[in-house]
Coordinates of C-alpha atoms and ligand atoms in Angstrom, one line a residue:
M12 CA -94.9 33.6 -9.4
Y13 CA -94.6 37.3 -8.4
Q14 CA -95.1 39.6 -11.3
L15 CA -93.4 42.9 -10.8
N16 CA -94.9 46.0 -12.4
I17 CA -92.6 49.1 -11.9
N18 CA -95.2 51.8 -12.5
N19 CA -95.5 50.5 -16.1
L20 CA -91.8 51.2 -16.8
S21 CA -89.7 48.5 -18.6
H22 CA -86.8 47.0 -16.7
S23 CA -84.4 49.0 -18.8
E24 CA -86.3 52.2 -18.3
F25 CA -86.2 51.6 -14.5
L26 CA -82.4 50.9 -14.7
E27 CA -81.8 54.0 -16.8
K28 CA -84.0 56.4 -14.7
Y29 CA -83.8 55.1 -11.1
W30 CA -81.3 52.4 -10.4
Q31 CA -78.6 53.9 -8.1
K32 CA -80.0 57.4 -8.9
K33 CA -83.1 58.2 -7.0
P34 CA -85.7 56.5 -4.8
L35 CA -89.0 55.4 -6.3
L36 CA -92.4 54.6 -4.9
I37 CA -93.9 51.6 -6.9
K38 CA -97.6 51.6 -6.1
A39 CA -99.1 48.1 -6.4
G40 CA -95.7 46.7 -7.7
F41 CA -97.1 43.3 -6.8
E42 CA -100.8 43.3 -7.5
N43 CA -103.0 41.2 -5.1
F44 CA -99.9 40.4 -3.0
Q45 CA -100.2 37.4 -0.8
D46 CA -97.6 37.0 2.0
P47 CA -95.6 33.8 1.4
I48 CA -94.8 33.6 5.1
S49 CA -96.6 34.4 8.4
A50 CA -95.3 36.4 11.4
E51 CA -95.4 33.1 13.3
E52 CA -93.2 31.3 10.8
L53 CA -90.8 34.2 10.8
A54 CA -90.6 34.0 14.5
G55 CA -89.9 30.3 14.2
L56 CA -86.9 31.0 11.9
A57 CA -85.7 33.6 14.5
M58 CA -85.4 30.7 17.0
E59 CA -82.8 28.9 14.9
E60 CA -79.2 29.2 15.8
N61 CA -77.9 29.4 12.2
I62 CA -80.3 32.2 11.1
E63 CA -79.4 35.8 11.9
S64 CA -82.1 37.7 13.6
R65 CA -82.7 40.8 15.7
I66 CA -85.4 42.5 17.7
I67 CA -85.4 46.3 17.8
T68 CA -87.6 48.2 20.2
N69 CA -88.3 51.8 20.5
Q70 CA -90.6 52.1 23.6
D71 CA -90.8 55.6 25.1
D72 CA -88.2 56.9 22.6
K73 CA -85.6 54.5 24.1
W74 CA -84.0 52.3 21.4
D75 CA -82.8 48.7 22.2
A76 CA -81.4 46.0 19.9
H77 CA -81.3 42.3 20.8
H78 CA -79.7 39.6 18.7
G79 CA -81.2 36.2 18.1
P80 CA -81.6 33.3 18.3
F81 CA -84.7 33.9 20.5
E82 CA -86.2 31.3 22.9
D83 CA -89.3 33.4 23.3
F84 CA -90.7 36.6 22.0
S85 CA -91.3 38.5 25.2
L86 CA -89.2 41.3 23.8
L87 CA -91.5 41.7 20.9
K88 CA -94.2 44.0 22.4
P89 CA -97.7 44.8 21.0
T90 CA -96.3 48.2 19.9
H91 CA -92.9 49.8 19.1
S92 CA -91.2 46.5 18.2
T93 CA -89.6 45.0 15.1
L94 CA -88.3 41.5 14.4
L95 CA -85.9 41.2 11.5
V96 CA -84.7 38.0 10.0
Q97 CA -81.8 37.9 7.4
A98 CA -81.5 35.6 4.4
V99 CA -84.9 34.1 4.7
D100 CA -84.6 33.0 1.0
H101 CA -82.1 30.4 2.2
W102 CA -84.7 28.7 4.4
H103 CA -88.1 29.4 3.0
P104 CA -88.6 28.5 -0.7
E105 CA -92.0 30.3 -1.0
A106 CA -90.5 33.5 0.3
A107 CA -87.4 33.0 -1.9
E108 CA -89.8 33.3 -5.0
I109 CA -90.0 37.0 -4.3
L110 CA -86.4 37.3 -5.4
E111 CA -87.2 35.9 -8.8
A112 CA -89.1 39.1 -9.7
F113 CA -85.9 41.0 -9.3
R114 CA -83.7 38.8 -11.4
F115 CA -83.5 41.3 -14.2
I116 CA -80.5 42.5 -12.1
P117 CA -77.5 40.2 -12.3
N118 CA -77.2 37.3 -9.9
W119 CA -74.0 38.4 -8.4
R120 CA -75.4 41.8 -7.3
I121 CA -78.5 40.3 -5.5
D122 CA -77.7 39.5 -1.9
D123 CA -80.6 38.2 0.2
L124 CA -84.2 38.6 1.3
M125 CA -84.5 40.1 4.8
I126 CA -88.0 40.0 6.3
S127 CA -89.3 42.0 9.2
F128 CA -92.4 42.0 11.3
S129 CA -93.3 45.2 13.1
S130 CA -96.0 45.9 15.7
P131 CA -97.6 49.4 15.4
K132 CA -95.1 52.2 15.7
G133 CA -92.2 49.7 15.4
G134 CA -89.3 50.4 13.1
V135 CA -85.5 50.6 13.0
G136 CA -85.4 54.4 13.0
P137 CA -83.9 56.8 10.5
H138 CA -80.8 55.3 8.8
L139 CA -78.8 54.8 5.6
D140 CA -77.9 51.6 4.0
Q141 CA -74.8 51.0 1.9
Y142 CA -76.7 49.0 -0.6
D143 CA -79.7 49.3 -2.9
V144 CA -82.9 47.8 -1.5
F145 CA -86.4 47.1 -2.7
I146 CA -88.8 47.2 0.3
I147 CA -92.0 45.4 -0.3
Q148 CA -95.0 45.8 1.9
G149 CA -96.7 42.6 2.9
E150 CA -99.5 42.4 5.3
G151 CA -100.4 45.6 7.2
K152 CA -99.4 49.2 6.6
R153 CA -96.2 51.1 7.3
H154 CA -95.5 54.8 7.0
W155 CA -92.2 55.4 5.2
R156 CA -90.1 58.5 4.6
V157 CA -87.3 58.4 2.1
G158 CA -84.8 61.2 1.1
M159 CA -82.1 61.8 -1.5
P160 CA -78.5 61.5 -0.2
Q161 CA -77.8 64.6 1.9
P162 CA -74.3 65.8 2.7
K163 CA -74.4 66.7 6.3
L164 CA -76.5 64.0 7.9
K165 CA -75.3 63.4 11.4
E166 CA -74.9 59.8 12.6
V167 CA -76.2 58.8 16.0
I168 CA -75.9 55.5 17.9
P169 CA -79.0 55.3 20.1
C170 CA -77.9 51.9 21.5
N171 CA -75.4 49.2 20.9
S172 CA -75.4 47.9 17.3
L173 CA -77.9 50.4 16.0
L174 CA -76.6 53.2 13.7
Q175 CA -79.1 55.9 12.9
I176 CA -79.0 59.4 11.5
E177 CA -80.6 62.7 12.6
N178 CA -83.5 64.3 10.9
F179 CA -83.5 64.2 7.1
E180 CA -85.6 65.8 4.4
A181 CA -87.9 63.4 2.6
C182 CA -88.9 63.3 -1.0
I183 CA -91.2 60.3 -0.5
D184 CA -93.6 60.3 2.4
V185 CA -96.1 57.5 2.1
V186 CA -98.1 54.8 3.9
L187 CA -97.3 51.6 2.1
E188 CA -100.1 49.1 1.5
P189 CA -99.8 45.4 0.7
G190 CA -98.0 45.0 -2.7
D191 CA -96.5 48.5 -2.7
I192 CA -92.8 48.7 -3.1
L193 CA -90.1 51.3 -2.4
Y194 CA -86.8 51.3 -4.3
I195 CA -84.1 52.9 -2.2
P196 CA -80.6 53.5 -3.7
P197 CA -77.5 53.4 -1.4
S198 CA -77.1 56.2 1.0
C199 CA -80.6 57.5 0.7
P200 CA -81.9 58.2 4.3
H201 CA -85.1 56.3 5.2
E202 CA -87.3 55.3 8.1
G203 CA -90.5 53.3 8.3
Y204 CA -92.9 52.9 11.2
A205 CA -95.7 50.3 11.2
V206 CA -99.2 51.8 11.3
E207 CA -100.6 48.3 12.1
N208 CA -98.9 44.9 12.4
A209 CA -96.8 44.8 9.3
I210 CA -94.6 42.5 7.4
N211 CA -91.9 43.9 5.1
Y212 CA -89.6 42.1 2.6
S213 CA -86.3 43.7 1.8
V214 CA -84.5 42.6 -1.4
G215 CA -80.9 43.6 -0.7
F216 CA -77.9 43.9 -3.0
R217 CA -74.2 43.3 -2.9
A218 CA -71.7 46.1 -3.6
P219 CA -68.3 45.2 -2.2
N220 CA -66.0 48.1 -1.4
Q221 CA -62.4 48.5 -2.3
T222 CA -61.1 47.4 1.1
D223 CA -63.2 44.2 1.1
M224 CA -62.1 43.4 -2.4
L225 CA -58.4 44.1 -1.9
S226 CA -58.3 42.1 1.3
S227 CA -60.1 39.2 -0.2
F228 CA -57.9 39.3 -3.3
A229 CA -54.8 39.5 -1.1
D230 CA -56.0 36.3 0.6
H231 CA -56.5 34.7 -2.8
L232 CA -52.9 35.6 -3.7
I233 CA -51.6 34.2 -0.5
D234 CA -53.6 30.9 -0.8
N235 CA -52.4 30.4 -4.3
E236 CA -48.8 31.6 -3.8
L237 CA -49.2 34.4 -6.4
G238 CA -48.0 38.0 -6.4
K239 CA -44.5 37.1 -5.4
R240 CA -42.7 39.6 -7.7
R241 CA -40.6 41.9 -5.7
Y242 CA -39.7 45.6 -6.2
S243 CA -36.5 45.9 -8.2
D244 CA -34.5 48.9 -9.5
P245 CA -31.6 48.0 -11.7
Q246 CA -31.5 51.6 -13.1
L247 CA -31.0 53.1 -9.6
Q248 CA -29.0 56.4 -9.9
L249 CA -27.0 58.2 -7.2
R250 CA -29.1 61.1 -5.7
D251 CA -28.5 64.1 -3.4
S252 CA -31.1 63.2 -0.8
I253 CA -31.4 59.6 0.3
G254 CA -34.4 60.3 2.6
E255 CA -36.9 60.7 -0.2
I256 CA -39.2 58.1 -1.9
Q257 CA -39.2 59.7 -5.3
E258 CA -42.3 60.1 -7.6
D259 CA -40.9 57.5 -10.1
E260 CA -40.4 55.0 -7.3
L261 CA -44.0 55.5 -6.2
S262 CA -45.1 54.9 -9.8
N263 CA -43.0 51.7 -9.9
I264 CA -44.7 50.5 -6.8
Q265 CA -48.1 51.4 -8.1
N266 CA -47.3 49.5 -11.3
L267 CA -46.1 46.5 -9.4
L268 CA -49.4 46.4 -7.5
L269 CA -51.5 47.1 -10.6
D270 CA -49.8 44.2 -12.4
V271 CA -51.3 41.6 -10.0
I272 CA -54.8 43.1 -10.6
K273 CA -54.2 43.3 -14.3
D274 CA -53.7 39.5 -14.4
K275 CA -57.2 38.7 -15.6
D276 CA -56.9 35.0 -15.1
S277 CA -56.1 35.3 -11.5
L278 CA -58.7 38.1 -11.0
K279 CA -61.4 36.0 -12.6
T280 CA -60.6 32.9 -10.5
W281 CA -60.8 35.1 -7.4
L282 CA -64.0 36.9 -8.5
G283 CA -65.8 33.6 -9.3
R284 CA -64.9 32.2 -5.9
T285 CA -65.6 35.3 -3.8
M286 CA -68.8 36.4 -5.6
S287 CA -70.4 32.9 -5.6
E288 CA -70.0 32.5 -1.9
A289 CA -73.2 33.1 0.2
K290 CA -72.8 35.4 3.2
H291 CA -75.2 33.4 5.2
E292 CA -75.5 29.6 5.8
L293 CA -77.4 27.6 3.2
D294 CA -80.0 24.9 3.9
V295 CA -78.0 22.2 2.1
A296 CA -78.9 18.5 2.6
P297 CA -76.3 16.4 0.7
I298 CA -77.9 13.3 -0.8
E299 CA -77.1 10.0 1.0
D300 CA -78.0 7.7 -1.8
K301 CA -75.8 9.4 -4.5
Y302 CA -77.0 9.7 -8.1
T303 CA -74.6 8.5 -10.8
C304 CA -74.2 10.4 -14.1
D305 CA -76.3 7.7 -15.7
D306 CA -79.1 8.3 -13.2
I307 CA -79.1 12.0 -14.1
I308 CA -79.1 11.3 -17.8
D309 CA -82.0 9.0 -17.2
L310 CA -83.9 11.7 -15.4
I311 CA -83.2 14.3 -18.1
S312 CA -84.4 11.8 -20.7
Q313 CA -87.8 11.7 -19.0
E314 CA -90.6 14.2 -19.3
D315 CA -91.8 16.6 -16.6
I316 CA -88.8 16.2 -14.2
N317 CA -87.8 19.5 -12.6
F318 CA -84.4 20.5 -11.2
V319 CA -84.6 23.2 -8.5
R320 CA -81.8 25.4 -7.1
I321 CA -81.8 25.8 -3.3
G322 CA -82.5 29.3 -2.0
G323 CA -79.5 31.5 -1.6
L324 CA -77.1 29.4 -3.8
R325 CA -75.1 31.8 -5.9
A326 CA -74.3 30.5 -9.4
L327 CA -72.3 32.6 -11.8
Y328 CA -70.1 32.3 -14.9
Q329 CA -67.4 34.3 -16.7
V330 CA -66.4 33.9 -20.3
N331 CA -62.7 33.6 -21.3
R332 CA -61.4 33.6 -24.8
D333 CA -61.7 29.8 -25.1
S334 CA -63.4 28.6 -21.9
I335 CA -66.0 29.4 -19.3
I336 CA -65.5 29.6 -15.5
F337 CA -68.6 28.3 -13.8
S338 CA -68.7 29.3 -10.1
Y339 CA -71.0 28.2 -7.3
Q340 CA -70.6 28.4 -3.5
G341 CA -66.9 29.5 -3.8
E342 CA -65.9 26.7 -6.2
N343 CA -64.8 27.2 -9.9
T344 CA -65.0 24.7 -12.7
I345 CA -63.7 25.3 -16.2
F346 CA -65.9 24.4 -19.2
P347 CA -65.4 24.6 -23.0
L348 CA -67.2 27.4 -24.7
E349 CA -69.5 25.1 -26.5
M350 CA -71.2 24.4 -23.1
L351 CA -72.2 28.0 -22.6
Q352 CA -75.9 27.5 -23.0
S353 CA -75.9 24.5 -20.6
I354 CA -74.0 26.5 -18.0
Q355 CA -76.5 29.4 -18.4
L356 CA -79.3 27.0 -17.4
L357 CA -77.5 26.6 -14.0
T358 CA -76.8 30.3 -13.5
D359 CA -79.7 32.1 -15.1
Y360 CA -82.6 30.0 -13.8
S361 CA -83.5 28.8 -10.3
F362 CA -85.7 26.1 -11.8
I363 CA -85.1 24.0 -15.0
T364 CA -87.0 21.3 -16.7
S365 CA -85.7 18.0 -18.1
D366 CA -86.8 19.4 -21.5
Q367 CA -84.5 22.4 -21.1
L368 CA -81.6 20.0 -20.2
K369 CA -82.1 17.6 -23.1
S370 CA -79.6 19.4 -25.5
S371 CA -76.9 19.1 -22.8
I372 CA -77.2 15.3 -22.4
N373 CA -74.0 14.6 -24.4
F374 CA -71.8 17.0 -22.6
S375 CA -70.2 14.6 -20.2
L376 CA -68.3 17.3 -18.1
F377 CA -71.6 19.2 -17.7
I378 CA -73.5 16.0 -16.7
E379 CA -70.7 15.2 -14.2
T380 CA -71.0 18.7 -12.7
L381 CA -74.8 18.6 -12.5
T382 CA -74.6 15.2 -10.8
K383 CA -72.0 16.5 -8.3
I384 CA -74.1 19.6 -7.4
I385 CA -77.2 17.6 -7.0
N386 CA -75.4 15.1 -4.8
E387 CA -74.0 17.9 -2.8
G388 CA -77.5 19.1 -2.2
Y389 CA -77.3 22.5 -4.1
W390 CA -79.9 21.5 -6.6
Y391 CA -82.6 19.0 -6.1
V392 CA -84.8 16.8 -8.3
E393 CA -88.6 17.3 -8.1
Ligands
SIN404 C1 -87.3 47.0 8.1 O1 -88.0 46.2 7.3 O2 -87.8 47.3 9.2 C2 -86.0 47.5 7.7 C3 -85.9 47.8 6.3 C4 -84.8 48.9 6.1 O3 -85.1 50.0 6.4 O4 -83.8 48.6 5.5
CO405 CO1 -82.8 50.4 5.5

């Protein structure tokens, strides 16, 4: 268990004062921090085809970026090099535990755990991220500079697939030690260079933009044959100039578009599907010898049985007037409201005990769903 101490602030004080507002240095955010993963294990993950990884080097002021999977690590030099591996929480349960400390922020906003290893002077250069990030210092030390959003930062592309910015003014300038954490809101410039071999853990967040959402919602409308209402104008009047699209016609079109978004049922169905889909592959192992609902009831009836959610699975719910939409891995299931507490066990916890599940034992739809997701390999019995 990683215990997060945000400079003695409560979670709500942190949200009020810093979240999406200003960067924060959290000294000893994790006291006595022990790395859950070694540089060698990280390199092992970077050799896998289905895991996204990069090596960035900055030898002699020349930047280079290489994409994994890597067969060997000859590119990773004793200095000026960084290996970055995305979504390690999907593959490494011990590393995934770091995310638990940040679960005071809603599930759907948390994205993944990226882990980097840098040799001395290694880093990815000055840059901006579109998302909030907590950067935790594991083994080693790294010198970080972080600034507030600055209007005229010039972007530079020092090599293919690396976007950096020119010099920025820093409000935090610090050498992080194991267990120290930086919170960096979106668009705050930052750069970090290892002082000695260093491992860093980045807890990243999701914040879809309008284009992403509109395009994904349009796909949802197409797939479900929705949004077919056409523009109509039974009150059309004769006009002097036929070349103009008039202001009231623009308003009619705007309203026609808004109507599809105002349909909350459709919006919620889409939102549950899209927000519960992981961006990176999951380490799912469907069960060969399938459990029956009675097997699961039997397990719940016992003491000391644990049910564990696999790393990276996104489980969410939305409440309707008389039902709940439960979503995981892009799939929605509708439950009656009386099952809210049972559903919350699947969404609000990554680990549940048979004792916590005992009061749900008579909800047959819930037991069917739990059996299904265990058989699919999204939760496992310990
Ligand atoms: C890193 O760990 O090298 C990159 C973290 C970041 O700046 O986003
Ligand atoms: Co960054």
